[in-house]
Tab-separated table of C-alpha atoms in Angstrom:
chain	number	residue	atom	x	y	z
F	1116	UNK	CA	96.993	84.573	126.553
F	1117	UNK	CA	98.564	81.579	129.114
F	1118	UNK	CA	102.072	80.645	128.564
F	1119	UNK	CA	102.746	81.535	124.805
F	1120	UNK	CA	99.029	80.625	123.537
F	1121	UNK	CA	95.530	81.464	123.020
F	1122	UNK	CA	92.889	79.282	123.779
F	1123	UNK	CA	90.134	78.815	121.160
F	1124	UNK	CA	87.547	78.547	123.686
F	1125	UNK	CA	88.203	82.010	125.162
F	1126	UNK	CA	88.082	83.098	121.884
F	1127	UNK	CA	84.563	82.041	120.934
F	1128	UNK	CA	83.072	83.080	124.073
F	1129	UNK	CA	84.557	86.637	124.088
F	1130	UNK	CA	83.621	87.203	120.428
F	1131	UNK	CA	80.325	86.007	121.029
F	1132	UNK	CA	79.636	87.932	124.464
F	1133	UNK	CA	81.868	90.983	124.550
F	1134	UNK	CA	83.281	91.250	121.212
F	1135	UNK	CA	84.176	95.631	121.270
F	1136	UNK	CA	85.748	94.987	125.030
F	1137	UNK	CA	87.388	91.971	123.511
F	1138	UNK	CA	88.972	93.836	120.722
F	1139	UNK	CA	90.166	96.603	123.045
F	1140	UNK	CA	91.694	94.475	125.529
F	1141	UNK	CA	93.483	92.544	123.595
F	1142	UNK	CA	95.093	95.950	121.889
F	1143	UNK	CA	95.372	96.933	125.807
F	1144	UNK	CA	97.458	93.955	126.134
F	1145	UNK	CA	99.784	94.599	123.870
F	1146	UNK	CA	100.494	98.093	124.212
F	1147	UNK	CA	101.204	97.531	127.613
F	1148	UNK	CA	104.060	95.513	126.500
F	1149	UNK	CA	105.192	98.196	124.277
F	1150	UNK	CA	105.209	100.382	127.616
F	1151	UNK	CA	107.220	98.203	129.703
F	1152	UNK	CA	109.862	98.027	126.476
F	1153	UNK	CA	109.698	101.398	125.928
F	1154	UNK	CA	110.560	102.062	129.932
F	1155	UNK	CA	113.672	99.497	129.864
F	1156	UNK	CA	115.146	101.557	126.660
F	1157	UNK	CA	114.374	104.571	128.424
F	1158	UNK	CA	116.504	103.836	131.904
F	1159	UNK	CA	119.469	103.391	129.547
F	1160	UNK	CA	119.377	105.868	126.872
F	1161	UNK	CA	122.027	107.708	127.122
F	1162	UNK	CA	124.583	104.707	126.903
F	1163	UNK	CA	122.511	102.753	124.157
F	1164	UNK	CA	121.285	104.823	121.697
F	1165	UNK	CA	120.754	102.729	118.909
F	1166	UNK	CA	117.743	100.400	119.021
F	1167	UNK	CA	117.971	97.343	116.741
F	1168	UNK	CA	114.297	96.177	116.257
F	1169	UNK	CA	114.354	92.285	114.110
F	1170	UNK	CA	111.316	90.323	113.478
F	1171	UNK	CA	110.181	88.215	110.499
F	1172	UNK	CA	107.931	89.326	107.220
F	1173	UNK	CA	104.486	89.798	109.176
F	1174	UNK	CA	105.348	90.364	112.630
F	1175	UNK	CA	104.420	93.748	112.498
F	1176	UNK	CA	107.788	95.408	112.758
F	1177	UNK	CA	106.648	98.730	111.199
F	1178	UNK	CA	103.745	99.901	113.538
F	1179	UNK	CA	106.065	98.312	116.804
F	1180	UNK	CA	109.107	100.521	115.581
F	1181	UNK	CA	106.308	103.438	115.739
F	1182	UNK	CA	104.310	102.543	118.393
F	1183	UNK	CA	107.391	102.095	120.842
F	1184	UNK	CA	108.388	105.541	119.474
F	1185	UNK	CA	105.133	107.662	120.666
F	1186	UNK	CA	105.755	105.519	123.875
F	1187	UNK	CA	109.541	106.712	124.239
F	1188	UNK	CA	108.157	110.430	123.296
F	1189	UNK	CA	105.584	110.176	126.187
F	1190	UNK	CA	107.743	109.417	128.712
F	1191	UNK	CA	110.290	112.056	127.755
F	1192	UNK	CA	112.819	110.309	125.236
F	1193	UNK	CA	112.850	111.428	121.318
F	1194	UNK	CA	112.613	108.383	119.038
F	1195	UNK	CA	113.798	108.710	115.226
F	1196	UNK	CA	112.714	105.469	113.459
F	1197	UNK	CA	114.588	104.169	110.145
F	1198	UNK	CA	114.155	101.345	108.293
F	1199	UNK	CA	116.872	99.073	107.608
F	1200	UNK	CA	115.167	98.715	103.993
F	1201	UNK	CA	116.290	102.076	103.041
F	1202	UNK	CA	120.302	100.098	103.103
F	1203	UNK	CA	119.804	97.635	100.693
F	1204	UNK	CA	122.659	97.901	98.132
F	1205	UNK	CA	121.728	99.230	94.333
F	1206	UNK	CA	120.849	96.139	93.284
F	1207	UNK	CA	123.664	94.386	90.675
F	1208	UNK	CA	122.940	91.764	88.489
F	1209	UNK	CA	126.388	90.030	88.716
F	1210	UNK	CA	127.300	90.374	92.297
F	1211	UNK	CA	123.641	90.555	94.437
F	1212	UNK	CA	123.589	86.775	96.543
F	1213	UNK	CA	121.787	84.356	94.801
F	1214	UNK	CA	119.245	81.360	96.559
F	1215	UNK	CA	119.585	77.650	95.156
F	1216	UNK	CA	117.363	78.359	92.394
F	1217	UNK	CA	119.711	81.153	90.716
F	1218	UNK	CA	117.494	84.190	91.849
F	1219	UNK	CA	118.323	86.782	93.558
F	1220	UNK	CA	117.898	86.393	97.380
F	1221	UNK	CA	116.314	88.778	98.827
F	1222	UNK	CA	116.189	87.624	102.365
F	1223	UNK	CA	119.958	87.567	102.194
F	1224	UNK	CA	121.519	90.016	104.590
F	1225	UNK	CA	124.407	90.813	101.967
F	1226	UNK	CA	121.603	92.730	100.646
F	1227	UNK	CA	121.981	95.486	102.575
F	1228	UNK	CA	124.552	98.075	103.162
F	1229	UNK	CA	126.433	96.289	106.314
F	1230	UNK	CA	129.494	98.662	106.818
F	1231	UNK	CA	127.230	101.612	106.402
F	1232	UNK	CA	124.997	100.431	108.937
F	1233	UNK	CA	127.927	100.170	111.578
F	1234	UNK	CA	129.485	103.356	110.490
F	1235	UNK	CA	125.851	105.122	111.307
F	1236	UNK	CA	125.900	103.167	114.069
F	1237	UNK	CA	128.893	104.412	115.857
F	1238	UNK	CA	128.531	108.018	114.439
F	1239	UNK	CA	124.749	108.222	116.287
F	1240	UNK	CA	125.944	106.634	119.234
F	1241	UNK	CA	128.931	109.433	119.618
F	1242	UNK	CA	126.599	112.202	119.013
F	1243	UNK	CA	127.746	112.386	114.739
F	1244	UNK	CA	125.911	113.958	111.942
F	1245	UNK	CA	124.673	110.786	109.293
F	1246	UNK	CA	123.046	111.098	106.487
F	1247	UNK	CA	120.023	108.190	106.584
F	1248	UNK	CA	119.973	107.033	102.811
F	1249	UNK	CA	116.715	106.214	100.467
F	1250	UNK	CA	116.133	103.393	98.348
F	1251	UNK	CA	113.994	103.422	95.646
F	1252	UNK	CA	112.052	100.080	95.633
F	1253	UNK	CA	110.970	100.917	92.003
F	1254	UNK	CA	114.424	101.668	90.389
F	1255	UNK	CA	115.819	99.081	92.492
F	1256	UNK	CA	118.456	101.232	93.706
F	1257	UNK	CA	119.544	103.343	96.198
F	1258	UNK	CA	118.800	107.642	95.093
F	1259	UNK	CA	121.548	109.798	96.882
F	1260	UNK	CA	119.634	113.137	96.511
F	1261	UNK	CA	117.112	111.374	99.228
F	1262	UNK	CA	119.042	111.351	102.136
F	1263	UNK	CA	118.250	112.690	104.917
F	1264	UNK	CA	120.353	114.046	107.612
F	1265	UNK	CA	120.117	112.907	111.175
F	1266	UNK	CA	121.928	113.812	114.223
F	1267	UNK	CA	120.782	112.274	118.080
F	1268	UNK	CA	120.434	114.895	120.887
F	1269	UNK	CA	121.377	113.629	124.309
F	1270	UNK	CA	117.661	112.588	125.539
F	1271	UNK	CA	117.197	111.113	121.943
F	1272	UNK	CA	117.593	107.561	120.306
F	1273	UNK	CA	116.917	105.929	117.116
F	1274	UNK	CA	115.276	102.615	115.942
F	1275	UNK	CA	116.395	100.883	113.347
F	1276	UNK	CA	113.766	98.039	112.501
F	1277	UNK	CA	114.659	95.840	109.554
F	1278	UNK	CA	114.377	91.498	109.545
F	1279	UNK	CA	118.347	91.622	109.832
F	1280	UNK	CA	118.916	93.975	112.983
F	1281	UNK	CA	119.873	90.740	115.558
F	1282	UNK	CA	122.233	90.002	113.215
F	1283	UNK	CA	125.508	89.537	114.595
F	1284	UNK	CA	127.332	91.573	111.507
F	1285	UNK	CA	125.236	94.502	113.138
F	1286	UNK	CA	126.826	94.861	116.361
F	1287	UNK	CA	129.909	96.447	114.990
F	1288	UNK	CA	131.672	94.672	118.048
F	1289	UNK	CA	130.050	96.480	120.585
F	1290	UNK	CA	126.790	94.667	121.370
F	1291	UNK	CA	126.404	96.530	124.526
F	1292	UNK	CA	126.249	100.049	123.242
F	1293	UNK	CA	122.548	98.805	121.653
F	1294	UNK	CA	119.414	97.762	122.568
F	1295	UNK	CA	118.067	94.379	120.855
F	1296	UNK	CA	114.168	93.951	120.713
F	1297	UNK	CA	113.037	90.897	118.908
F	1298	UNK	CA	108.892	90.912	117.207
F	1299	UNK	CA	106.783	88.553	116.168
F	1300	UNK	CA	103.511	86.668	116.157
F	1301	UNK	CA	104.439	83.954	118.318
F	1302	UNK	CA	101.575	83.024	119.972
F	1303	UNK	CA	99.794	79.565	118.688
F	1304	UNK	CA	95.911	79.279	119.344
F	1305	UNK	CA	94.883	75.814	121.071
F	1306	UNK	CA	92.072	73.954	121.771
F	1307	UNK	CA	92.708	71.931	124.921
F	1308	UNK	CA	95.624	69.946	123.780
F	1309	UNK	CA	94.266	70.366	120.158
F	1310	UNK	CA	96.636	73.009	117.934
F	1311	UNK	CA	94.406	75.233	116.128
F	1312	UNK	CA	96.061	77.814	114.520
F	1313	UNK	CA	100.267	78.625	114.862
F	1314	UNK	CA	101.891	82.011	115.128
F	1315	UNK	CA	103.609	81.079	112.044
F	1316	UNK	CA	100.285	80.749	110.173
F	1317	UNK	CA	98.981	84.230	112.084
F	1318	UNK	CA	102.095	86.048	110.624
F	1319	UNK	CA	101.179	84.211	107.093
F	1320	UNK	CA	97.553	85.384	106.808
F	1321	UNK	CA	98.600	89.078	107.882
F	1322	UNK	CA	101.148	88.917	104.752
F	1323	UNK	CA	98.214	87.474	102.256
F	1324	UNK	CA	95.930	90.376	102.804
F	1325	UNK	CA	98.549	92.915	103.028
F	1326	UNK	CA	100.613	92.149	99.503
F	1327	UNK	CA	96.786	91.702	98.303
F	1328	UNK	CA	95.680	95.220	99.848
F	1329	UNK	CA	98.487	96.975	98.944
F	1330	UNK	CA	100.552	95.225	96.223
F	1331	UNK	CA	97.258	93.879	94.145
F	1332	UNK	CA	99.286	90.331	94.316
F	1333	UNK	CA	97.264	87.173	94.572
F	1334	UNK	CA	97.570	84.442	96.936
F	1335	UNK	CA	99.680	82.157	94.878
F	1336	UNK	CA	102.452	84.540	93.884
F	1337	UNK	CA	102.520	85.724	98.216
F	1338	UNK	CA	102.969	81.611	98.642
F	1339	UNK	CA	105.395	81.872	96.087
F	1340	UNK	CA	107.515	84.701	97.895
F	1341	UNK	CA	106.683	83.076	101.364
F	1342	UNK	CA	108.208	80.052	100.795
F	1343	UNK	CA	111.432	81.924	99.904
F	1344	UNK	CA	111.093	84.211	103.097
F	1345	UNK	CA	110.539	81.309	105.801
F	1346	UNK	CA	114.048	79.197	103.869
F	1347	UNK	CA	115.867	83.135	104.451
F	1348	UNK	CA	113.961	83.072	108.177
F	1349	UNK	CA	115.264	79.566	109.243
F	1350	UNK	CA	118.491	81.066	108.095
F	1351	UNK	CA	119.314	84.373	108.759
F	1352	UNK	CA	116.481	85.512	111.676
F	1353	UNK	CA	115.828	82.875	114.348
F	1354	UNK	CA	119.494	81.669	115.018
F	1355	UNK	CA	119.499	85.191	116.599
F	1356	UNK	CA	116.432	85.950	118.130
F	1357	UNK	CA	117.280	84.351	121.490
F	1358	UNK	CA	120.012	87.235	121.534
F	1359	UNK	CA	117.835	89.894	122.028
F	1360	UNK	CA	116.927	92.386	125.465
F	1361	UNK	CA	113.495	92.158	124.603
F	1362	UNK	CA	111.198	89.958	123.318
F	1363	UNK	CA	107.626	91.360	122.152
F	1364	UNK	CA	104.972	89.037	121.006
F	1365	UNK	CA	102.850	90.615	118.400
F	1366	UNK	CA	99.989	88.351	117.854
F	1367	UNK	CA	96.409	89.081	119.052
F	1368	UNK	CA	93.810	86.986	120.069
F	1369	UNK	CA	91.068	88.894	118.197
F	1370	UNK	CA	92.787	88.995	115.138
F	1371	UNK	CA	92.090	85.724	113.292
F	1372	UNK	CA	87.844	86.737	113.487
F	1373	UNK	CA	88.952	89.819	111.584
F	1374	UNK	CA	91.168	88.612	109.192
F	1375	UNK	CA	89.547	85.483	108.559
F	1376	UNK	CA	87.298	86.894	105.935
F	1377	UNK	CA	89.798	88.678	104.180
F	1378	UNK	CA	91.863	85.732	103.615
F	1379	UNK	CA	89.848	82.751	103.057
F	1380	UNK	CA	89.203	83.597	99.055
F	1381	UNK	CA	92.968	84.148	98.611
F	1382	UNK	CA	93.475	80.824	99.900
F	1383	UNK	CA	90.945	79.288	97.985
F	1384	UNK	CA	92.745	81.523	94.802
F	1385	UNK	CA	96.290	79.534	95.991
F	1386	UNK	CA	96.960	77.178	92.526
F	1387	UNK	CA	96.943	73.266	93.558
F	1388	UNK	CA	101.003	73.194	91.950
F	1389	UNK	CA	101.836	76.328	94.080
F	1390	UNK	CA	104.810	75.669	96.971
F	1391	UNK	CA	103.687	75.193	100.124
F	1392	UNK	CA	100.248	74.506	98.914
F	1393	UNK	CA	99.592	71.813	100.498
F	1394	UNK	CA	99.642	74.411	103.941
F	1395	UNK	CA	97.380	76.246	102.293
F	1396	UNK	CA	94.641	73.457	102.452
F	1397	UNK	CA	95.485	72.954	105.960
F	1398	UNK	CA	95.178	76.276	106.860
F	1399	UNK	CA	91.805	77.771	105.578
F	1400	UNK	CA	89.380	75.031	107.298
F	1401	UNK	CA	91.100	75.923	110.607
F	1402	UNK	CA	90.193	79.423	109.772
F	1403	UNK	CA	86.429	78.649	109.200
F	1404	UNK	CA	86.639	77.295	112.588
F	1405	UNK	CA	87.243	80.991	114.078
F	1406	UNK	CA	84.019	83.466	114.860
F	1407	UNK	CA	83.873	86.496	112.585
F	1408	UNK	CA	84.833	90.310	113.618
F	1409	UNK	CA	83.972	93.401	111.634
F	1410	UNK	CA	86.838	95.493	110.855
F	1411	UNK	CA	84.974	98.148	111.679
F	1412	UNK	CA	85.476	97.678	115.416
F	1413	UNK	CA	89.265	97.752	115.002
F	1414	UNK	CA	90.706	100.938	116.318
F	1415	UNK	CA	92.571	102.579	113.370
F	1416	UNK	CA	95.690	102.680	115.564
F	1417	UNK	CA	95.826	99.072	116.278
F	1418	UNK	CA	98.762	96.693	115.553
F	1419	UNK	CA	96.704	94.833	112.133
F	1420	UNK	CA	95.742	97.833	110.572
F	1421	UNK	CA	99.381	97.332	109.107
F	1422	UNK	CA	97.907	94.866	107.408
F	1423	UNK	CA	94.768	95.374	106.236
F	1424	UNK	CA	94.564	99.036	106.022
F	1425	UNK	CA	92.430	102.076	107.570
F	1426	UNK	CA	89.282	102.972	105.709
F	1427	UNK	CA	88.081	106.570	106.485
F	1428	UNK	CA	85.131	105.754	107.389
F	1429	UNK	CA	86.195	103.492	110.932
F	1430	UNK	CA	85.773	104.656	113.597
């Protein structure tokens, strides 16, 4: 990657030449900026115990949360990791935010559990007792005999990732007592002067396969929820991203070969009436553009397995 892109070129000749050492260095890549992150937390850990880690719907935020854990472990400092997810408010009817369409809003950061969060903040940060709550996705509502107790040692810290943790209702007016990490896929893929594929549309094509993988949804209802998510991202994510300590870009240059083949029939399944079609067509002929990858050559501990899953059989 040079200066916030990939070039197309690169990719094709790498895929076609050197396509396992491709793979691996590209993984290399970014777990060496996981290490570097993972060092800056560590040289202040015992003033900023709390990690806020942001990043919008397909940046990966789950396996970076974990990944900068093992890190932290390996060079000494215990990581907890919690998901902001598990504060979203029991979800009521008549007084959950609403979007312009009368729905509920999911992307809405009055969503979640704010004062809680800051109370758990401060508590972790002076060495308190919390107890981490559970929401149950199904019931829609949070269960109270889930909680979990959790307590930070003196060499210890905890993550909280979640698409809300920049914002400034977080802070609990004491920025400095935290560590900010923003993720995402930010890198675009070029061709010469020629855009080929954006991060954006990298973070889109993770989010296709995964809510097909693992929620059995089809391309047009993920369209239908990710034109909702990029009005809440616009809103409530990127005013704040520029705010954080660290910045970690996600995307990988192998990536598109390996997802391409995955994606391209739940595209093509992406109704004609369906918002933000009309992306939709733009997207999958630049993905026919990009060399294929077998998943099979994808470590099982790499960033995208997030998204499209570990089969036992991989090596």
């Amino acid at each position: 990657m040079s200066n916030g892109y990939f070039d197309f070129n690169d990719i094709e000749t790498k895929t076609a030449t050197d396509p396992r050492g491709f793979i691996a260095d590209c993984d290399h890549v970014l777990n060496g900026r996981l290490t570097r992150a993972a060092a800056k937390i560590a040289s202040d850990c015992k003033h900023r115990r709390v990690v806020l880690l942001a990043g919008p719907s397909g940046s990966g935020k789950t396996t970076t949360a974990k990944k900068l854990a093992e890190e932290l472990n390996w060079i000494g400092v215990g990581a907890h990791v919690v998901s902001m997810d598990d504060y979203f408010l029991t979800v009521n009817q008549e007084t959950h935010p609403r979007d312009a369409k009368g729905e509920i809003d999911y992307e809405s950061p009055d969503c979640l559990d704010i004062p809680l969060l800051n109370t758990h903040f401060a508590a972790l940060t002076a060495g308190g007792e919390v107890l981490l709550p559970y929401f149950d996705f199904t019931g829609q509502r949070r269960d109270e005999t889930r909680a979990a107790p959790l307590r930070l040692r003196n060499d210890e810290v905890a993550i909280f990732e979640g698409i809300h943790a920049l914002n400034p209702l977080l802070l609990g007016g004491s920025p400095e007592s935290k560590w900010r990490i923003y993720a995402s896929a930010r890198a675009n893929v070029r061709d010469g002067h020629d855009l080929v594929y954006k991060g954006t549309w990298i973070r889109l094509t993770r989010r296709l396969i995964r809510d097909a993988k693992f929620r059995g949804w089809p391309g047009g209802t993920t369209m239908k929820v990710w034109a909702n998510v990029r009005r809440g991202e616009k809103k409530h994510i990127s005013p704040y991203k520029e705010s954080a300590d660290i910045q970690i870009d996600t995307a990988l240059a192998y990536e598109i070969s390996v997802l391409r083949d995955y994606a391209l029939p739940l595209l093509r399944d992406v109704p004609p009436e369906a918002e933000r079609a009309e992306e939709m067509r733009q997207i999958a002929p630049l993905l026919e553009r990009f060399p294929s990858l077998p998943e099979d050559w994808v470590s099982k501990r790499a960033l995208i397995r997030e998204f499209i899953g570990v089969e036992e059989n991989h090596d």
